[in-house]
CSV table of C-alpha atoms in Angstrom, one decimal:
chain,number,residue,atom,x,y,z
T,21,UNK,CA,-10.1,-29.8,10.1
T,22,UNK,CA,-8.8,-25.9,9.5
T,23,UNK,CA,-8.1,-26.3,6.2
T,24,UNK,CA,-11.3,-28.1,5.1
T,25,UNK,CA,-13.7,-25.6,6.5
T,26,UNK,CA,-11.9,-23.0,4.3
T,27,UNK,CA,-12.3,-25.2,1.3
T,28,UNK,CA,-16.0,-25.9,2.4
T,29,UNK,CA,-16.4,-22.6,2.9
T,30,UNK,CA,-15.6,-21.4,-1.4
T,31,UNK,CA,-17.7,-24.1,-2.3
T,32,UNK,CA,-20.5,-23.1,-0.8
T,33,UNK,CA,-19.6,-19.2,-2.1
T,34,UNK,CA,-19.4,-21.0,-5.4
T,35,UNK,CA,-23.1,-22.2,-4.7
T,36,UNK,CA,-24.2,-19.6,-3.8
T,37,UNK,CA,-22.6,-17.4,-7.0
T,38,UNK,CA,-23.9,-20.1,-8.7
T,39,UNK,CA,-27.0,-20.4,-8.1
T,40,UNK,CA,-28.1,-17.5,-7.1
T,41,UNK,CA,-27.4,-16.0,-10.5
T,42,UNK,CA,-29.8,-18.7,-12.1
T,43,UNK,CA,-32.7,-16.5,-10.5
T,44,UNK,CA,-33.9,-13.6,-13.0
T,45,UNK,CA,-33.2,-10.1,-11.4
T,46,UNK,CA,-30.2,-11.4,-9.7
T,47,UNK,CA,-27.4,-10.8,-12.5
T,48,UNK,CA,-27.9,-7.3,-10.9
T,49,UNK,CA,-27.5,-8.1,-7.2
T,50,UNK,CA,-23.5,-10.2,-8.6
T,51,UNK,CA,-22.4,-8.1,-10.9
T,52,UNK,CA,-24.1,-4.9,-9.9
T,53,UNK,CA,-24.9,-4.4,-6.3
T,54,UNK,CA,-22.1,-6.6,-4.1
T,55,UNK,CA,-18.9,-5.4,-6.6
T,56,UNK,CA,-20.0,-1.4,-5.3
T,57,UNK,CA,-20.5,-2.5,-1.6
T,58,UNK,CA,-17.7,-4.6,-1.6
T,59,UNK,CA,-15.4,-1.6,-3.1
T,60,UNK,CA,-17.2,0.4,-0.2
T,61,UNK,CA,-16.5,-2.0,2.8
T,62,UNK,CA,-12.9,-2.6,1.4
T,63,UNK,CA,-12.1,1.6,1.1
T,64,UNK,CA,-13.8,2.1,4.4
T,65,UNK,CA,-12.3,-0.5,6.2
T,66,UNK,CA,-8.7,-0.2,4.5
T,67,UNK,CA,-8.9,3.5,5.9
T,68,UNK,CA,-10.6,3.0,9.4
T,69,UNK,CA,-7.7,0.3,9.7
T,70,UNK,CA,-5.0,2.0,9.2
T,71,UNK,CA,-6.4,5.6,11.0
T,72,UNK,CA,-7.2,3.3,13.9
T,73,UNK,CA,-3.2,1.8,13.5
T,74,UNK,CA,-1.9,5.8,13.5
T,75,UNK,CA,-3.9,6.6,16.7
T,76,UNK,CA,-1.7,3.8,18.0
T,77,UNK,CA,1.1,5.1,19.8
T,78,UNK,CA,4.5,3.5,19.8
T,79,UNK,CA,6.0,3.8,23.4
T,80,UNK,CA,9.4,2.1,22.8
T,81,UNK,CA,11.7,2.8,19.2
T,82,UNK,CA,11.4,-0.5,18.8
T,83,UNK,CA,13.2,-1.2,14.7
T,84,UNK,CA,14.9,-4.4,14.0
T,85,UNK,CA,18.3,-4.0,12.8
T,86,UNK,CA,19.9,-6.5,11.1
T,87,UNK,CA,23.8,-4.9,11.1
T,88,UNK,CA,25.7,-2.2,11.9
T,89,UNK,CA,23.7,0.9,13.8
T,90,UNK,CA,25.2,4.4,13.0
T,91,UNK,CA,28.3,5.4,16.0
T,92,UNK,CA,31.8,6.6,15.4
T,93,UNK,CA,33.3,7.4,12.4
T,94,UNK,CA,35.8,4.3,12.1
T,95,UNK,CA,32.8,2.0,12.6
T,96,UNK,CA,31.2,1.5,9.6
T,97,UNK,CA,28.0,2.2,9.5
T,98,UNK,CA,25.4,-0.7,7.7
T,99,UNK,CA,23.2,2.2,6.1
T,100,UNK,CA,20.4,-0.5,4.9
T,101,UNK,CA,20.3,-2.5,7.9
T,102,UNK,CA,20.3,-0.1,10.6
T,103,UNK,CA,19.1,3.0,8.8
T,104,UNK,CA,19.5,6.1,10.9
T,105,UNK,CA,18.2,8.7,8.9
T,106,UNK,CA,14.6,9.1,6.7
T,107,UNK,CA,16.0,8.7,2.9
T,108,UNK,CA,17.4,5.2,4.6
T,109,UNK,CA,14.3,4.2,6.0
T,110,UNK,CA,12.3,4.9,2.9
T,111,UNK,CA,15.1,2.7,1.3
T,112,UNK,CA,15.1,-0.2,3.3
T,113,UNK,CA,11.3,0.3,2.7
T,114,UNK,CA,11.4,0.3,0.2
T,115,UNK,CA,13.4,-2.9,-0.6
T,116,UNK,CA,10.8,-4.8,1.9
T,117,UNK,CA,7.8,-4.1,-0.3
T,118,UNK,CA,9.6,-4.9,-3.9
T,119,UNK,CA,11.9,-7.5,-2.9
T,120,UNK,CA,10.8,-9.0,0.8
T,121,UNK,CA,14.1,-8.9,2.1
T,122,UNK,CA,12.9,-9.8,5.3
T,123,UNK,CA,11.3,-13.5,4.3
T,124,UNK,CA,15.0,-13.4,2.5
T,125,UNK,CA,16.4,-14.1,6.0
T,126,UNK,CA,14.1,-16.7,6.9
T,127,UNK,CA,15.9,-20.2,8.9
T,128,UNK,CA,14.8,-23.4,9.6
T,129,UNK,CA,16.5,-24.7,12.8
T,130,UNK,CA,16.7,-28.6,13.1
T,131,UNK,CA,17.4,-31.0,16.4
T,132,UNK,CA,20.0,-33.5,15.3
T,133,UNK,CA,21.0,-36.3,17.8
T,134,UNK,CA,24.2,-35.1,20.3
T,135,UNK,CA,21.2,-33.2,20.9
T,136,UNK,CA,23.0,-30.1,18.3
T,137,UNK,CA,20.8,-27.6,17.2
T,138,UNK,CA,21.1,-26.1,13.8
T,139,UNK,CA,19.8,-22.9,11.6
T,140,UNK,CA,20.1,-23.4,8.2
T,141,UNK,CA,19.4,-20.7,5.9
T,142,UNK,CA,15.3,-21.5,4.4
T,143,UNK,CA,14.3,-19.5,1.1
T,144,UNK,CA,11.6,-21.5,0.0
T,145,UNK,CA,9.3,-19.1,1.7
T,146,UNK,CA,10.7,-15.5,-0.1
T,147,UNK,CA,10.7,-17.3,-3.1
T,148,UNK,CA,6.8,-18.2,-2.9
T,149,UNK,CA,5.9,-15.1,-1.8
T,150,UNK,CA,7.7,-13.4,-4.8
T,151,UNK,CA,5.9,-15.9,-7.2
T,152,UNK,CA,2.6,-14.8,-5.8
T,153,UNK,CA,2.9,-11.8,-4.7
T,154,UNK,CA,4.1,-10.6,-8.3
T,155,UNK,CA,1.4,-13.1,-9.9
T,156,UNK,CA,-1.4,-10.9,-8.4
T,157,UNK,CA,0.1,-7.9,-8.9
T,158,UNK,CA,0.0,-8.3,-12.5
T,159,UNK,CA,-2.9,-9.6,-12.7
T,160,UNK,CA,-4.6,-6.6,-11.3
T,161,UNK,CA,-3.0,-4.7,-13.6
T,162,UNK,CA,-3.9,-6.4,-16.8
T,163,UNK,CA,-7.6,-6.4,-15.8
T,164,UNK,CA,-7.9,-2.7,-15.9
T,165,UNK,CA,-7.8,-2.9,-19.8
T,166,UNK,CA,-11.4,-4.2,-18.6
T,167,UNK,CA,-12.2,-0.6,-16.7
T,168,UNK,CA,-10.4,1.8,-18.9
T,169,UNK,CA,-11.2,2.7,-21.7
T,170,UNK,CA,-10.2,3.9,-24.4
T,171,UNK,CA,-7.6,1.3,-23.0
T,172,UNK,CA,-4.4,3.1,-22.7
T,173,UNK,CA,-1.1,1.8,-24.8
T,174,UNK,CA,1.0,0.4,-22.2
T,175,UNK,CA,-1.2,-2.0,-20.8
T,176,UNK,CA,-1.4,-3.6,-23.9
T,177,UNK,CA,2.8,-3.4,-23.5
T,178,UNK,CA,2.2,-5.4,-19.9
T,179,UNK,CA,-0.1,-7.9,-21.2
T,180,UNK,CA,2.5,-8.6,-24.1
T,181,UNK,CA,5.2,-8.8,-21.7
T,182,UNK,CA,2.9,-11.1,-19.5
T,183,UNK,CA,1.6,-14.0,-22.2
T,184,UNK,CA,5.0,-13.4,-23.9
T,185,UNK,CA,5.0,-17.6,-24.4
T,186,UNK,CA,2.3,-16.9,-27.0
T,187,UNK,CA,0.8,-20.2,-25.4
T,188,UNK,CA,-2.5,-21.1,-27.1
T,189,UNK,CA,-5.3,-19.0,-28.1
T,190,UNK,CA,-6.2,-16.7,-26.2
T,191,UNK,CA,-2.5,-16.7,-24.7
T,192,UNK,CA,-1.7,-18.0,-21.5
T,193,UNK,CA,-0.3,-15.2,-19.3
T,194,UNK,CA,2.7,-16.4,-16.9
T,195,UNK,CA,1.0,-14.8,-14.0
T,196,UNK,CA,-2.3,-16.7,-14.4
T,197,UNK,CA,0.4,-20.3,-14.3
T,198,UNK,CA,2.0,-18.0,-11.3
T,199,UNK,CA,-0.8,-17.1,-9.4
T,200,UNK,CA,-2.2,-20.9,-9.4
T,201,UNK,CA,1.0,-22.2,-8.6
T,202,UNK,CA,2.0,-19.3,-5.8
T,203,UNK,CA,-1.1,-20.7,-4.3
T,204,UNK,CA,-0.9,-24.4,-4.3
T,205,UNK,CA,3.2,-23.7,-2.7
T,206,UNK,CA,2.4,-21.2,-0.3
T,207,UNK,CA,-0.7,-23.8,1.1
T,208,UNK,CA,1.3,-26.6,0.8
T,209,UNK,CA,4.2,-25.2,3.2
T,210,UNK,CA,1.2,-24.7,5.7
T,211,UNK,CA,0.2,-28.5,5.7
T,212,UNK,CA,4.1,-29.7,5.1
T,213,UNK,CA,6.0,-28.1,7.4
T,214,UNK,CA,4.9,-29.0,10.7
T,215,UNK,CA,5.5,-26.1,12.8
T,216,UNK,CA,3.8,-23.8,11.0
T,217,UNK,CA,0.7,-25.9,10.5
T,218,UNK,CA,0.4,-26.6,14.2
T,219,UNK,CA,0.2,-22.3,14.5
T,220,UNK,CA,-2.3,-21.8,10.9
T,221,UNK,CA,-5.5,-20.7,11.2
T,222,UNK,CA,-8.5,-20.8,9.4
T,223,UNK,CA,-7.7,-17.2,8.6
T,224,UNK,CA,-4.4,-18.7,7.1
T,225,UNK,CA,-6.2,-21.1,5.5
T,226,UNK,CA,-9.3,-19.0,4.0
T,227,UNK,CA,-7.6,-16.3,1.9
T,228,UNK,CA,-5.2,-18.7,0.2
T,229,UNK,CA,-8.3,-21.1,-1.1
T,230,UNK,CA,-10.6,-18.0,-2.1
T,231,UNK,CA,-7.7,-15.8,-3.9
T,232,UNK,CA,-6.5,-19.9,-5.6
T,233,UNK,CA,-10.5,-20.1,-6.4
T,234,UNK,CA,-11.1,-16.6,-7.9
T,235,UNK,CA,-8.0,-18.0,-10.3
T,236,UNK,CA,-9.7,-20.7,-11.7
T,237,UNK,CA,-12.7,-19.0,-12.1
T,238,UNK,CA,-10.6,-16.9,-13.7
T,239,UNK,CA,-8.6,-19.6,-16.3
T,240,UNK,CA,-12.1,-21.6,-16.4
T,241,UNK,CA,-13.8,-18.5,-17.7
T,242,UNK,CA,-10.7,-17.3,-19.9
T,243,UNK,CA,-10.0,-20.6,-22.1
T,244,UNK,CA,-13.4,-23.4,-20.5
T,245,UNK,CA,-16.3,-22.3,-20.0
T,246,UNK,CA,-17.4,-19.7,-22.8
T,247,UNK,CA,-21.1,-20.0,-23.0
T,248,UNK,CA,-22.4,-16.8,-22.9
T,249,UNK,CA,-18.6,-14.9,-22.1
T,250,UNK,CA,-19.1,-12.0,-24.5
T,251,UNK,CA,-15.7,-9.7,-23.7
T,252,UNK,CA,-17.2,-7.0,-25.1
T,253,UNK,CA,-20.7,-7.8,-23.3
T,254,UNK,CA,-18.5,-7.7,-20.2
T,255,UNK,CA,-16.9,-4.7,-20.8
T,256,UNK,CA,-19.7,-3.0,-20.6
T,257,UNK,CA,-20.3,-4.0,-17.8
T,258,UNK,CA,-17.0,-2.9,-16.2
T,259,UNK,CA,-17.0,-0.1,-18.0
T,260,UNK,CA,-20.5,0.6,-17.0
T,261,UNK,CA,-19.5,0.1,-13.3
T,262,UNK,CA,-16.6,2.3,-12.8
T,263,UNK,CA,-18.6,5.4,-14.8
T,264,UNK,CA,-21.4,4.7,-12.2
T,265,UNK,CA,-23.9,4.6,-15.1
T,266,UNK,CA,-23.7,-0.2,-14.8
T,267,UNK,CA,-25.7,-2.1,-17.5
T,268,UNK,CA,-25.9,-5.6,-18.6
T,269,UNK,CA,-26.5,-6.0,-22.4
T,270,UNK,CA,-26.7,-9.4,-22.7
T,271,UNK,CA,-27.1,-12.5,-20.2
T,272,UNK,CA,-23.8,-13.2,-18.6
T,273,UNK,CA,-22.6,-17.1,-17.8
T,274,UNK,CA,-22.9,-17.9,-14.5
T,275,UNK,CA,-18.9,-18.7,-14.1
T,276,UNK,CA,-18.6,-14.7,-14.6
T,277,UNK,CA,-21.2,-14.4,-11.6
T,278,UNK,CA,-19.2,-16.9,-9.4
T,279,UNK,CA,-15.7,-15.4,-10.4
T,280,UNK,CA,-17.1,-11.8,-9.3
T,281,UNK,CA,-18.7,-12.7,-6.2
T,282,UNK,CA,-15.7,-14.3,-5.5
T,283,UNK,CA,-13.4,-11.7,-5.8
T,284,UNK,CA,-16.0,-9.3,-4.0
T,285,UNK,CA,-16.0,-11.6,-0.8
T,286,UNK,CA,-12.4,-11.4,-1.2
T,287,UNK,CA,-11.9,-7.6,-0.7
T,288,UNK,CA,-14.5,-6.7,1.1
T,289,UNK,CA,-12.7,-9.2,3.9
T,290,UNK,CA,-9.7,-7.6,3.2
T,291,UNK,CA,-9.9,-5.2,5.9
T,292,UNK,CA,-10.3,-7.4,8.5
T,293,UNK,CA,-8.1,-10.2,7.5
T,294,UNK,CA,-4.3,-11.1,7.8
T,295,UNK,CA,-4.2,-9.4,4.0
T,296,UNK,CA,-4.1,-6.0,5.6
T,297,UNK,CA,-0.5,-6.9,5.1
T,298,UNK,CA,-0.2,-4.5,2.4
T,299,UNK,CA,-0.6,-1.8,4.3
T,300,UNK,CA,0.8,-2.9,7.2
T,301,UNK,CA,3.9,-3.3,6.4
T,302,UNK,CA,4.3,0.7,5.9
T,303,UNK,CA,2.9,1.0,9.4
T,304,UNK,CA,4.6,-1.5,11.2
T,305,UNK,CA,7.1,0.5,13.8
T,306,UNK,CA,10.0,-2.3,13.4
T,307,UNK,CA,10.6,-1.2,9.8
T,308,UNK,CA,9.7,2.3,9.8
T,309,UNK,CA,11.5,4.0,12.9
T,310,UNK,CA,14.6,5.1,11.9
T,311,UNK,CA,17.6,3.4,14.3
T,312,UNK,CA,19.0,6.7,15.9
T,313,UNK,CA,17.5,5.8,19.7
T,314,UNK,CA,21.1,7.0,20.4
T,315,UNK,CA,21.5,10.4,18.8
T,316,UNK,CA,17.5,11.5,19.3
T,317,UNK,CA,15.8,11.1,22.6
T,318,UNK,CA,12.1,9.0,21.6
T,319,UNK,CA,9.5,10.5,24.0
T,320,UNK,CA,6.5,8.0,24.7
T,321,UNK,CA,3.8,9.7,23.1
T,322,UNK,CA,1.3,9.0,26.5
T,323,UNK,CA,3.6,10.2,29.1
T,324,UNK,CA,2.4,12.6,31.2
T,325,UNK,CA,3.4,16.7,30.4
T,326,UNK,CA,6.0,17.0,33.7
T,327,UNK,CA,7.3,20.4,33.5
T,328,UNK,CA,11.6,20.8,35.3
T,329,UNK,CA,11.0,21.8,38.3
T,330,UNK,CA,14.2,23.0,39.2
T,331,UNK,CA,15.5,23.8,43.4
T,332,UNK,CA,15.1,27.6,43.9
T,333,UNK,CA,11.9,27.0,42.1
T,334,UNK,CA,11.0,23.8,45.3
T,335,UNK,CA,12.1,26.7,47.8
T,336,UNK,CA,10.0,29.5,45.7
T,337,UNK,CA,7.3,27.5,46.4
T,338,UNK,CA,7.5,26.2,50.1
T,339,UNK,CA,10.2,28.8,51.7
T,340,UNK,CA,7.3,29.1,54.3
T,341,UNK,CA,7.5,25.5,55.4
T,342,UNK,CA,11.0,25.3,55.4
T,343,UNK,CA,11.7,28.1,57.0
T,344,UNK,CA,9.0,27.1,59.4
T,345,UNK,CA,10.7,23.5,60.0
T,346,UNK,CA,14.2,24.9,60.7
T,347,UNK,CA,15.2,23.4,57.3
T,348,UNK,CA,18.7,25.9,55.7
T,349,UNK,CA,17.2,27.8,52.7
T,350,UNK,CA,19.3,29.5,50.7
T,351,UNK,CA,17.2,33.1,50.6
T,352,UNK,CA,15.8,34.0,53.8
T,353,UNK,CA,11.9,35.1,54.1
T,354,UNK,CA,11.8,38.4,52.5
T,355,UNK,CA,10.4,40.4,56.2
T,356,UNK,CA,7.0,41.5,55.9
T,357,UNK,CA,6.3,45.2,56.2
T,358,UNK,CA,3.7,45.2,58.9
T,359,UNK,CA,7.0,43.3,61.2
I,3,UNK,CA,-4.1,10.4,15.2
I,4,UNK,CA,0.1,10.4,15.0
I,5,UNK,CA,2.3,11.3,12.1
I,6,UNK,CA,-0.5,12.3,10.2
I,7,UNK,CA,2.2,14.5,8.2
I,8,UNK,CA,2.7,11.1,6.3
I,9,UNK,CA,-0.7,9.1,7.0
I,10,UNK,CA,-3.1,11.2,5.5
I,11,UNK,CA,-1.0,11.5,1.9
I,12,UNK,CA,-0.4,8.3,2.1
I,13,UNK,CA,-4.7,7.3,2.9
I,14,UNK,CA,-5.4,10.1,-0.2
I,15,UNK,CA,-2.8,8.1,-2.4
I,16,UNK,CA,-4.6,5.0,-1.5
I,17,UNK,CA,-8.2,5.5,-2.1
I,18,UNK,CA,-6.9,7.8,-5.4
I,19,UNK,CA,-5.0,4.6,-6.5
I,20,UNK,CA,-7.7,2.3,-6.3
I,21,UNK,CA,-10.6,5.0,-7.9
I,22,UNK,CA,-8.4,5.2,-10.6
I,23,UNK,CA,-10.4,3.4,-13.1
I,24,UNK,CA,-13.5,6.3,-12.3
I,25,UNK,CA,-11.0,9.9,-12.4
I,26,UNK,CA,-9.6,7.9,-15.6
I,27,UNK,CA,-13.1,7.4,-17.7
I,28,UNK,CA,-13.7,10.7,-15.9
I,29,UNK,CA,-11.5,12.4,-18.0
I,30,UNK,CA,-11.4,10.3,-21.2
I,31,UNK,CA,-13.6,9.8,-24.5
I,32,UNK,CA,-15.3,6.8,-24.2
I,33,UNK,CA,-15.4,4.9,-26.7
I,34,UNK,CA,-18.9,3.1,-28.4
I,35,UNK,CA,-19.4,-0.9,-27.6
I,36,UNK,CA,-18.4,-2.0,-31.1
I,37,UNK,CA,-21.3,-3.5,-32.6
I,38,UNK,CA,-19.7,-6.0,-35.0
I,39,UNK,CA,-20.5,-5.7,-38.9
I,40,UNK,CA,-21.8,-8.9,-40.7
I,41,UNK,CA,-20.1,-9.7,-44.3
I,42,UNK,CA,-21.0,-7.0,-47.0
I,43,UNK,CA,-21.7,-9.8,-49.5
I,44,UNK,CA,-24.4,-11.0,-47.3
I,45,UNK,CA,-23.5,-14.3,-46.4
I,46,UNK,CA,-25.5,-16.1,-44.1
I,47,UNK,CA,-23.9,-19.2,-42.9
I,48,UNK,CA,-20.2,-19.8,-41.3
I,49,UNK,CA,-18.1,-22.7,-40.7
I,50,UNK,CA,-19.7,-22.6,-36.8
I,51,UNK,CA,-22.7,-20.6,-35.3
I,52,UNK,CA,-22.3,-17.2,-34.0
I,53,UNK,CA,-21.8,-18.7,-30.9
I,54,UNK,CA,-19.6,-20.8,-31.2
I,55,UNK,CA,-17.9,-18.8,-33.4
I,56,UNK,CA,-18.0,-15.8,-31.0
I,57,UNK,CA,-16.7,-17.8,-27.9
I,58,UNK,CA,-14.1,-20.1,-29.5
I,59,UNK,CA,-12.4,-18.2,-33.1
I,60,UNK,CA,-8.9,-17.9,-31.7
I,61,UNK,CA,-9.6,-21.5,-30.6
I,62,UNK,CA,-10.4,-22.7,-33.8
I,63,UNK,CA,-7.6,-20.2,-36.1
I,64,UNK,CA,-5.1,-21.8,-33.8
I,65,UNK,CA,-5.7,-25.1,-34.8
I,66,UNK,CA,-6.2,-24.3,-38.4
I,67,UNK,CA,-2.3,-23.0,-38.4
I,68,UNK,CA,-1.3,-25.9,-36.3
I,69,UNK,CA,-2.8,-28.3,-39.1
I,70,UNK,CA,-2.1,-26.6,-42.2
I,71,UNK,CA,0.9,-24.6,-41.5
I,72,UNK,CA,3.0,-27.1,-39.2
I,73,UNK,CA,1.4,-30.6,-40.0
I,74,UNK,CA,1.0,-29.9,-44.0
I,75,UNK,CA,-2.6,-31.4,-43.8
I,76,UNK,CA,-4.3,-28.6,-46.3
I,77,UNK,CA,-7.7,-30.3,-46.6
I,78,UNK,CA,-10.8,-28.4,-47.1
I,79,UNK,CA,-13.4,-28.1,-44.3
I,80,UNK,CA,-17.3,-28.8,-45.4
I,81,UNK,CA,-19.9,-27.3,-43.5
I,82,UNK,CA,-23.1,-27.1,-45.0
I,83,UNK,CA,-22.7,-28.0,-48.4
I,84,UNK,CA,-20.0,-25.1,-48.9
I,85,UNK,CA,-15.9,-25.4,-49.1
I,86,UNK,CA,-13.9,-24.0,-46.9
I,87,UNK,CA,-10.0,-23.6,-47.5
I,88,UNK,CA,-8.9,-23.0,-44.0
I,89,UNK,CA,-7.1,-19.9,-43.3
I,90,UNK,CA,-8.2,-16.6,-42.1
I,91,UNK,CA,-7.7,-15.1,-46.0
I,92,UNK,CA,-8.5,-18.3,-47.7
I,93,UNK,CA,-11.9,-18.8,-45.7
I,94,UNK,CA,-12.3,-16.1,-43.2
I,95,UNK,CA,-12.0,-12.5,-44.6
I,96,UNK,CA,-13.3,-14.1,-48.2
I,97,UNK,CA,-16.8,-12.5,-46.5
I,98,UNK,CA,-15.8,-11.1,-43.3
I,99,UNK,CA,-13.6,-8.0,-46.1
I,100,UNK,CA,-13.6,-5.3,-43.8
I,101,UNK,CA,-10.7,-6.3,-40.4
I,102,UNK,CA,-11.7,-2.7,-39.5
I,103,UNK,CA,-15.6,-3.0,-38.9
I,104,UNK,CA,-15.3,-6.6,-38.0
I,105,UNK,CA,-11.9,-7.4,-36.3
I,106,UNK,CA,-10.5,-4.5,-34.7
I,107,UNK,CA,-13.3,-2.7,-33.2
I,108,UNK,CA,-13.5,-5.3,-30.4
I,109,UNK,CA,-10.2,-6.3,-30.3
I,110,UNK,CA,-9.4,-2.6,-29.9
I,111,UNK,CA,-12.0,-2.2,-27.1
I,112,UNK,CA,-11.1,-4.8,-25.1
I,113,UNK,CA,-7.3,-4.4,-25.4
I,114,UNK,CA,-6.7,-7.9,-27.2
I,115,UNK,CA,-4.0,-7.7,-29.2
I,116,UNK,CA,-3.6,-10.7,-31.9
I,117,UNK,CA,-0.8,-10.8,-34.2
I,118,UNK,CA,-3.4,-12.6,-36.6
I,119,UNK,CA,-1.8,-9.8,-39.2
I,120,UNK,CA,2.0,-10.3,-38.3
I,121,UNK,CA,2.1,-12.5,-41.7
I,122,UNK,CA,-1.6,-12.3,-42.7
I,123,UNK,CA,-2.5,-9.4,-45.1
I,124,UNK,CA,-6.2,-8.0,-45.5
I,125,UNK,CA,-7.7,-7.9,-48.7
I,126,UNK,CA,-7.4,-4.6,-49.8
I,127,UNK,CA,-3.7,-4.8,-48.4
I,128,UNK,CA,-3.1,-8.0,-50.1
I,129,UNK,CA,-5.0,-6.8,-53.6
I,130,UNK,CA,-3.1,-3.5,-53.6
I,131,UNK,CA,0.3,-5.3,-53.1
I,132,UNK,CA,-1.0,-7.3,-56.5
I,133,UNK,CA,-1.1,-4.8,-58.4
I,134,UNK,CA,2.6,-3.5,-57.6
I,135,UNK,CA,3.9,-6.7,-59.1
């Protein structure tokens, strides 16, 4: 019941924030102290993780290639799939980060009667991931309107495009729907695909449920539970947070504190979870190395330092013993002066 | 640590991006928190209570628009003995005459870009247009 546990954990978090924010004085904990704490954990944790990764040596060039590597001139080199220069690596990495090309290659294997095994392209994961990640990104950018004062014009343009359908008031955003749908799709994928379900753990389900709850509380706050949700008052607090002088002007509804608390848990949990793939993708040796192992020697960083030792040097070191043992030497011992 | 030349600039960019709102606000002039201007005419009553209007005015305006313009139902609403013709110009802006101080101050502060004024006119502009014709 790994997914049930995730739901229980998120419900517990919601209850903590809901009941906790009703206690006098506690809004400052949920609205000011915890966001700062979560942000410090997020920044510190992410930097720590990346430094730890950067300290790990890469003993072999283990880039994964999906095309013809650079070879003789008349063999066509697949520059994107087997990059041999830094520029090609950057191009490949950029497309990986922006379009998730490795998910595009996802295949599904099935055993049929015979027995035959078949492999077929399965693009669902790629599609769901695109919906989810781009919605998430758009929502993060849109939230900048609460933190920047005055709000730059480009955020208004971003909101315009995101709310292009102009459905309802306040406008529904495409990314709001996208995030909820994306969470549901990725979650159902883990439940429905048997082998993915078999390998799914609590730390796969929990972030999905948590992000789903963040999205739902945000939507509830914007459209439905409007009691004491005065955006001017909220912006006063959020701008106060980033100008390091936070104030809570008037009473803010509990749904706001629930939303903020869930976000705090999410960003504090980030560095210790699989969500760190946002930084990990840049540090994957299978992606960020050049495929030039035939042209450039990759040296294992933990190899002991062994200096070249020529035969002439060897003989210099052991000549006396060699002569004593009647081993022929190329250069005779120089007779010492006393003899 | 390996590859310091890329790891450290990468981390610096990451931290700067995450803390972007702090730098942005530090180098920009903060606007004052807007305070709504009460009707200059001194009216105290509205179609709903202040808290309800604060939370739901956009929903109300949307419903009025759909009802009046799209369904053709032009019946006025009567609240507290006073009759309001449902419409932004015919009801709201009769009392809240100053768009800049009543509507825009909060909307600009929180980057809410409303499309009311794509069709509607403020009382000043409406009066100016009337004079012309």
